[in-house]
Tab-separated table of C-alpha atoms in Angstrom:
chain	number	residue	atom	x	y	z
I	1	UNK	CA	76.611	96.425	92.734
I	2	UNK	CA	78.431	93.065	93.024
I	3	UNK	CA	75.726	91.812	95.271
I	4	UNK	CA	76.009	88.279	97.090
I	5	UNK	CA	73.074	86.229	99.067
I	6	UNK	CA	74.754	83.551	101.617
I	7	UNK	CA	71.501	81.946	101.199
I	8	UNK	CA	72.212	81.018	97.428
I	9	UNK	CA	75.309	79.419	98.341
I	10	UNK	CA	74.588	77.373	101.258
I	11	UNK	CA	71.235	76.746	100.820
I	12	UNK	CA	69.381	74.975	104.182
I	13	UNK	CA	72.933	73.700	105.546
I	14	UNK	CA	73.668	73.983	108.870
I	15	UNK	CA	75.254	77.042	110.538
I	16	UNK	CA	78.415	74.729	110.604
I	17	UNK	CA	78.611	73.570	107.154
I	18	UNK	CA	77.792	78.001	106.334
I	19	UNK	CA	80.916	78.706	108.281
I	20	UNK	CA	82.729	76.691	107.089
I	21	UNK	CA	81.960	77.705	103.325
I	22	UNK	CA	82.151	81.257	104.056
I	23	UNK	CA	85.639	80.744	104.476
I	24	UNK	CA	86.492	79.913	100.942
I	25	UNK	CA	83.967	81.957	99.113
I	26	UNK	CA	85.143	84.994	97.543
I	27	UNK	CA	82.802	87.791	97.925
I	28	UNK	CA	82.453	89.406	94.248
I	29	UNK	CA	84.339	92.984	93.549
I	30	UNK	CA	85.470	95.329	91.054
I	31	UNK	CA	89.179	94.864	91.964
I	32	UNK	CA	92.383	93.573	89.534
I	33	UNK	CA	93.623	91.056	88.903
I	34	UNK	CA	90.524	88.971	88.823
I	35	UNK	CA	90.169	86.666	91.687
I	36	UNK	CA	92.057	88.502	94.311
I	37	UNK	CA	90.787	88.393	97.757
I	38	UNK	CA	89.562	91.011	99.246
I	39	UNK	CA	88.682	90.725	102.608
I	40	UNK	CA	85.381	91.468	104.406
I	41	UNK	CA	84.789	93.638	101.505
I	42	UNK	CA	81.735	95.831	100.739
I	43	UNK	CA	80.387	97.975	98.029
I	44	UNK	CA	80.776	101.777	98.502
I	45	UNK	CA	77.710	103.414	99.750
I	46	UNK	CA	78.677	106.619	97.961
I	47	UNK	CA	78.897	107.449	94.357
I	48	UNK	CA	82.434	108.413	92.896
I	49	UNK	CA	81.266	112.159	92.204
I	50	UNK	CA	80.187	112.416	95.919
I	51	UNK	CA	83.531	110.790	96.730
I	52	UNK	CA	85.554	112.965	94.759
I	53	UNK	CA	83.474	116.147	95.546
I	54	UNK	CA	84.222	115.514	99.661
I	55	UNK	CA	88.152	115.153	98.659
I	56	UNK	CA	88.322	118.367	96.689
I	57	UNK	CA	86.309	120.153	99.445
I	58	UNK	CA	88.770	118.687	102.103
I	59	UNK	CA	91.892	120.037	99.768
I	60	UNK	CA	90.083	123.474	99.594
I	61	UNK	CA	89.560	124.039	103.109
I	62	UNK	CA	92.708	122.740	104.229
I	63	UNK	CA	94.187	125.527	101.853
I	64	UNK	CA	91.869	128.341	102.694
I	65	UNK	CA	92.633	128.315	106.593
I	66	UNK	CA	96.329	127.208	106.340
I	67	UNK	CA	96.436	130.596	103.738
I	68	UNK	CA	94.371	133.086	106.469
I	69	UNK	CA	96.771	131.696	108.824
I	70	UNK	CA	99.829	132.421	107.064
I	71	UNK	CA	98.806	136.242	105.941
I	72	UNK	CA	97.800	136.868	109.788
I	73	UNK	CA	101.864	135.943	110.627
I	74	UNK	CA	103.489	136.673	107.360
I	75	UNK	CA	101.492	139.041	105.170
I	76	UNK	CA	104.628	139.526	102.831
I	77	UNK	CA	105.789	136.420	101.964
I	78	UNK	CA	106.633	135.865	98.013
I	79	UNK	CA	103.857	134.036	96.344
I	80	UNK	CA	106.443	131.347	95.565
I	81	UNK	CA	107.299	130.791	99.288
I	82	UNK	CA	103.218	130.650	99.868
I	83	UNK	CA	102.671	128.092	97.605
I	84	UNK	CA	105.468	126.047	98.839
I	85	UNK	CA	103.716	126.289	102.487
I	86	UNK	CA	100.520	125.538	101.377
I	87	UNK	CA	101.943	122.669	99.152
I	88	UNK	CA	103.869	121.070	102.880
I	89	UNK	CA	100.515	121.681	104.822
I	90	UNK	CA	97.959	120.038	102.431
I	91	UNK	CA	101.111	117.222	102.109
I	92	UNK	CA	101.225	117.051	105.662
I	93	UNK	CA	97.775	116.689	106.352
I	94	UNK	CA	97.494	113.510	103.282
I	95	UNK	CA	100.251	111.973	104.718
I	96	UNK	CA	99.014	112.041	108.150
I	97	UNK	CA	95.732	111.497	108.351
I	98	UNK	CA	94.308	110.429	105.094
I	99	UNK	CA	97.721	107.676	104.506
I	100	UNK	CA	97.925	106.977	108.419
I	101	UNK	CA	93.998	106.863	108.353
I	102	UNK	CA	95.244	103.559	105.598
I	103	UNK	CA	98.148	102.466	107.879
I	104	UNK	CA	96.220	102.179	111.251
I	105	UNK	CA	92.974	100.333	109.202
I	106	UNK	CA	94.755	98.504	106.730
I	107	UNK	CA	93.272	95.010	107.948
I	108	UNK	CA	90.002	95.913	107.707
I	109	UNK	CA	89.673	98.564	104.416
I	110	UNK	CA	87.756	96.397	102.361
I	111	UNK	CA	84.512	97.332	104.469
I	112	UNK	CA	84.760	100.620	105.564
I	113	UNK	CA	82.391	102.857	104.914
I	114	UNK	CA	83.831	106.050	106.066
I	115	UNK	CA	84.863	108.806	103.722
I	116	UNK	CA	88.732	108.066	103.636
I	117	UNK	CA	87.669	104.004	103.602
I	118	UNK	CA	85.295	104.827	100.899
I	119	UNK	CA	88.035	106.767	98.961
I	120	UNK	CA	90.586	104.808	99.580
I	121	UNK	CA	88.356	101.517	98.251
I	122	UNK	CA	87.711	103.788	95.389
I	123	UNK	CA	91.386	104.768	94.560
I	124	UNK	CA	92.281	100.909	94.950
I	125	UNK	CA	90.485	100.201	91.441
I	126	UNK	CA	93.357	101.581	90.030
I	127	UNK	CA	95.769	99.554	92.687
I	128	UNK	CA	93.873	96.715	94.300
I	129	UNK	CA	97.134	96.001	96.703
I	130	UNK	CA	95.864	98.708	99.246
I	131	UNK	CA	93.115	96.657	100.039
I	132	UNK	CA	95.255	93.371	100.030
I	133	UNK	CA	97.502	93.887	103.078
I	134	UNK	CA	100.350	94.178	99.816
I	135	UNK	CA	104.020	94.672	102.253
I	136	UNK	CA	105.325	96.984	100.236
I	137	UNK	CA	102.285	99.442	100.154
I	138	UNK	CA	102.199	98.847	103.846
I	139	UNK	CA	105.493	99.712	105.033
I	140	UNK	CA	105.468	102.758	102.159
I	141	UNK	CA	102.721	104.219	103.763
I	142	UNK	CA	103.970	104.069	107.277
I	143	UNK	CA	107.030	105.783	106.731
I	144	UNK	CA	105.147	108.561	104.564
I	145	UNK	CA	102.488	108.786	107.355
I	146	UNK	CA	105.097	108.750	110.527
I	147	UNK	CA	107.940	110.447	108.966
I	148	UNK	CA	106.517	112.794	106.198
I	149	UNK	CA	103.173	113.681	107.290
I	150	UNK	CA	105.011	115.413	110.283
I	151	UNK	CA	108.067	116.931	108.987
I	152	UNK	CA	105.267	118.261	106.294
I	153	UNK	CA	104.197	120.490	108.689
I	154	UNK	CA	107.618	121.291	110.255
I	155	UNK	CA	108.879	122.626	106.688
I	156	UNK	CA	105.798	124.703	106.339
I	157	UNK	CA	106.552	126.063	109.768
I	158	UNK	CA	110.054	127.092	109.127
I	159	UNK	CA	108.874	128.267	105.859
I	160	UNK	CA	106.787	130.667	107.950
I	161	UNK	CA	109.143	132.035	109.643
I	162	UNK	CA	112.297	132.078	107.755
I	163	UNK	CA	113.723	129.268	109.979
I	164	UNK	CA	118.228	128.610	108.267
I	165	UNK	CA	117.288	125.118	108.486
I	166	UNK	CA	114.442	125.322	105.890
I	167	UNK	CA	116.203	123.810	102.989
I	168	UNK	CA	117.733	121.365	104.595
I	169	UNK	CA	114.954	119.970	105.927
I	170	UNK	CA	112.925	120.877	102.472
I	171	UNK	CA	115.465	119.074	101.066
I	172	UNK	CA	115.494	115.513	103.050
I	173	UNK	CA	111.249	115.566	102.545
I	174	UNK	CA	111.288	116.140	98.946
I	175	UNK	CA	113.768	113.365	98.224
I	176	UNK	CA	111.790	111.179	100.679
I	177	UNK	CA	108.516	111.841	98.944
I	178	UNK	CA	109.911	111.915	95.760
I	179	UNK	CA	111.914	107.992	96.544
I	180	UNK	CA	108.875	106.498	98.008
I	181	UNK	CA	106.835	107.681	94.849
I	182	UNK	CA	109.041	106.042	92.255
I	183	UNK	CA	109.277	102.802	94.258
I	184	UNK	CA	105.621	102.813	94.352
I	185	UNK	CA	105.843	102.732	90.750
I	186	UNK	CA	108.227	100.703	89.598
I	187	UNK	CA	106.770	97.821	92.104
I	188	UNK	CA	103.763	97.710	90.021
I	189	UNK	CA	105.142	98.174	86.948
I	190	UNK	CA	107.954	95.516	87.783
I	191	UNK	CA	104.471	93.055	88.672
I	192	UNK	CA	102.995	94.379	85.451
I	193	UNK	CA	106.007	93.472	82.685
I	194	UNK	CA	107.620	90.979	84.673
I	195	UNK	CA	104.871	88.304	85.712
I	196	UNK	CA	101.949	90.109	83.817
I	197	UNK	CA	99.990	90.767	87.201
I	198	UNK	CA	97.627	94.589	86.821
I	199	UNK	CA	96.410	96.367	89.703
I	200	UNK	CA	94.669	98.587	88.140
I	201	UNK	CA	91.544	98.068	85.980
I	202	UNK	CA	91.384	97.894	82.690
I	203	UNK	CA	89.507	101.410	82.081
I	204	UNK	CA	92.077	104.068	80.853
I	205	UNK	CA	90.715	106.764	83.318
I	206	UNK	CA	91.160	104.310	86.222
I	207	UNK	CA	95.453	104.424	85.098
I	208	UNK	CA	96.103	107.837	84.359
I	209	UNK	CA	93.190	109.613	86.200
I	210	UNK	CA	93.370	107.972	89.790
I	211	UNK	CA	97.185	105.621	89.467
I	212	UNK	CA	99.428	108.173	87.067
I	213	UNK	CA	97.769	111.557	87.905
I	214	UNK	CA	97.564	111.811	91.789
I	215	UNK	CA	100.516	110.264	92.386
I	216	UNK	CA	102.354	112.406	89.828
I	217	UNK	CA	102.513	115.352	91.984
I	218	UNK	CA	104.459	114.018	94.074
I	219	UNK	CA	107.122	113.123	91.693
I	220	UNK	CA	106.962	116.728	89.608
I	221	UNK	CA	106.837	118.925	92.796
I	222	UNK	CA	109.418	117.531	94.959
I	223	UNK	CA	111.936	117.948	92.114
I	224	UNK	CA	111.551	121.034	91.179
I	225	UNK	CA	111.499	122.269	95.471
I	226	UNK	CA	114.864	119.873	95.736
I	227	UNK	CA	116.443	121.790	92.553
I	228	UNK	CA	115.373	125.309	94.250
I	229	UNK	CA	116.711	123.855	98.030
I	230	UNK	CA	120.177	122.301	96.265
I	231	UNK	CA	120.563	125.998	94.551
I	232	UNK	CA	119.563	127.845	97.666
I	233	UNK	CA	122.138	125.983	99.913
I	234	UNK	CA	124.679	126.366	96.829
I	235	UNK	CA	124.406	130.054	96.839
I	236	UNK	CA	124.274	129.838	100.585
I	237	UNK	CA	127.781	128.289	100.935
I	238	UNK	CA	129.132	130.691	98.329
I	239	UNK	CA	128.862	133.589	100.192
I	240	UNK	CA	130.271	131.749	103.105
I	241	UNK	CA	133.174	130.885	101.387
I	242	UNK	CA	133.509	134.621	99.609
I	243	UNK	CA	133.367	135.895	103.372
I	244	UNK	CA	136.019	133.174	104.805
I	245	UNK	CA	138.398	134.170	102.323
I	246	UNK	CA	137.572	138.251	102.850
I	247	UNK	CA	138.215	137.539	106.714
I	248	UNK	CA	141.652	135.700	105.856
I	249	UNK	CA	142.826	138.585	103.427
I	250	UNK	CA	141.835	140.962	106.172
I	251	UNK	CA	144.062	138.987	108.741
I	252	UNK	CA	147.011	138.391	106.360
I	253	UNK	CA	146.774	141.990	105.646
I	254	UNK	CA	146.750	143.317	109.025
I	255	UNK	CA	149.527	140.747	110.147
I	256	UNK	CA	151.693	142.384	107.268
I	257	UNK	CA	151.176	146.034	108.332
């Protein structure tokens, strides 16, 4: 796909006169809008199916042995509270490694050829700034990898094991997820209406498959786990107030007899 012969280009001119043209040539690609530079980049060496196939297996095992583990220390946990867990631990492990794997690479994605370089070159025809060193995407993804990768992982914990400050700290990752997700969309859709600049392909199943779809979980899901945390500390402080104001009618009452 795409491919590109140096020798077509510069012909029998000296290695100086190649170097020097190799600076301003853009190497064909798939990627929106059309003539963006992508550096250093290379085809994918895998096909999409292959791609997609070694993501969903990834998901699945993630699930399966975060699930054994959590029957082994909590065999009776609701199924709600399960899925939560396993919802924190496969976030925890995107955000870490698969977004950080972005973050610590970022210069050089264009011509990777490992599986998350590969998938993340393949996501990018639906959002081309990933693989143009865009500042926005950048610092996004840092503060998801450093910040809510790990506390991912420390909500699944206290999920496990019934920890008080559960919601709270449910709470703070949903609404960070859930902020960094809109932003993410509004900055391309600002680009998109505003200066009529795409990301994203033209191909319908490039928008809503790979741009709309996979990012949408993290807009549906952290709402509905901030709506249960927000009602959860609600009835939480409700029976702390119907107890203060037992304990003071007790005390009034025994200061009277």
């Amino acid at each position: 796909m795409w491919p590109f012969n140096s020798s077509l280009v510069f012909g029998s001119a000296g290695p100086d006169v190649a170097s020097t043209l190799s600076d301003t040539v853009t190497i064909p690609h798939p990627y929106y809008p059309v003539g963006v530079e992508v550096a250093g980049y290379l085809a994918n060496e895998w096909g999409v199916l292959t791609l997609i196939s070694l993501f969903a297996a990834c998901c699945a095992g993630v699930f399966s042995l975060a699930y054994l583990a959590v029957i082994k220390v909590r065999p009776s946990l609701p199924t709600s509270e399960l899925f939560t867990l396993l919802w924190f631990v496969l976030s925890g492990c995107i955000h870490a490694f698969f977004e950080g794997y972005y973050v610590y690479n970022f210069r050089a994605m264009g011509g990777l050829q490992t599986l998350f370089g590969q998938l993340w070159k393949e996501y990018s025809l639906s959002d081309s700034r990933y693989l143009t060193s865009d500042p926005f995407v950048l610092c996004m993804e840092t503060i998801t990898a450093v910040f809510w990768g790990p506390l991912s992982f420390v909500v699944a914990y206290m999920i496990a094991t019934e920890h008080p400050l559960r919601h709270a700290f449910q709470i703070i990752v949903s609404l960070g997820q859930l902020y960094g997700d809109v932003l993410y969309y509004a900055t391309s859709m600002f680009d998109h209406y505003m200066f009529d600049i795409s990301y994203c392909r033209p191909e319908g199943y490039y928008f809503w498959g790979y741009y709309f779809l996979m990012n949408a979980f993290w807009i549906v899901i952290p709402i509905v786990l901030l709506v249960s945390s927000v009602k959860q500390c609600a009835k939480a402080f409700r029976a702390l107030q119907k107890t203060e104001m037992a304990a003071k009618t007790s005390s009034k009452s025994k200061k009277r007899s």
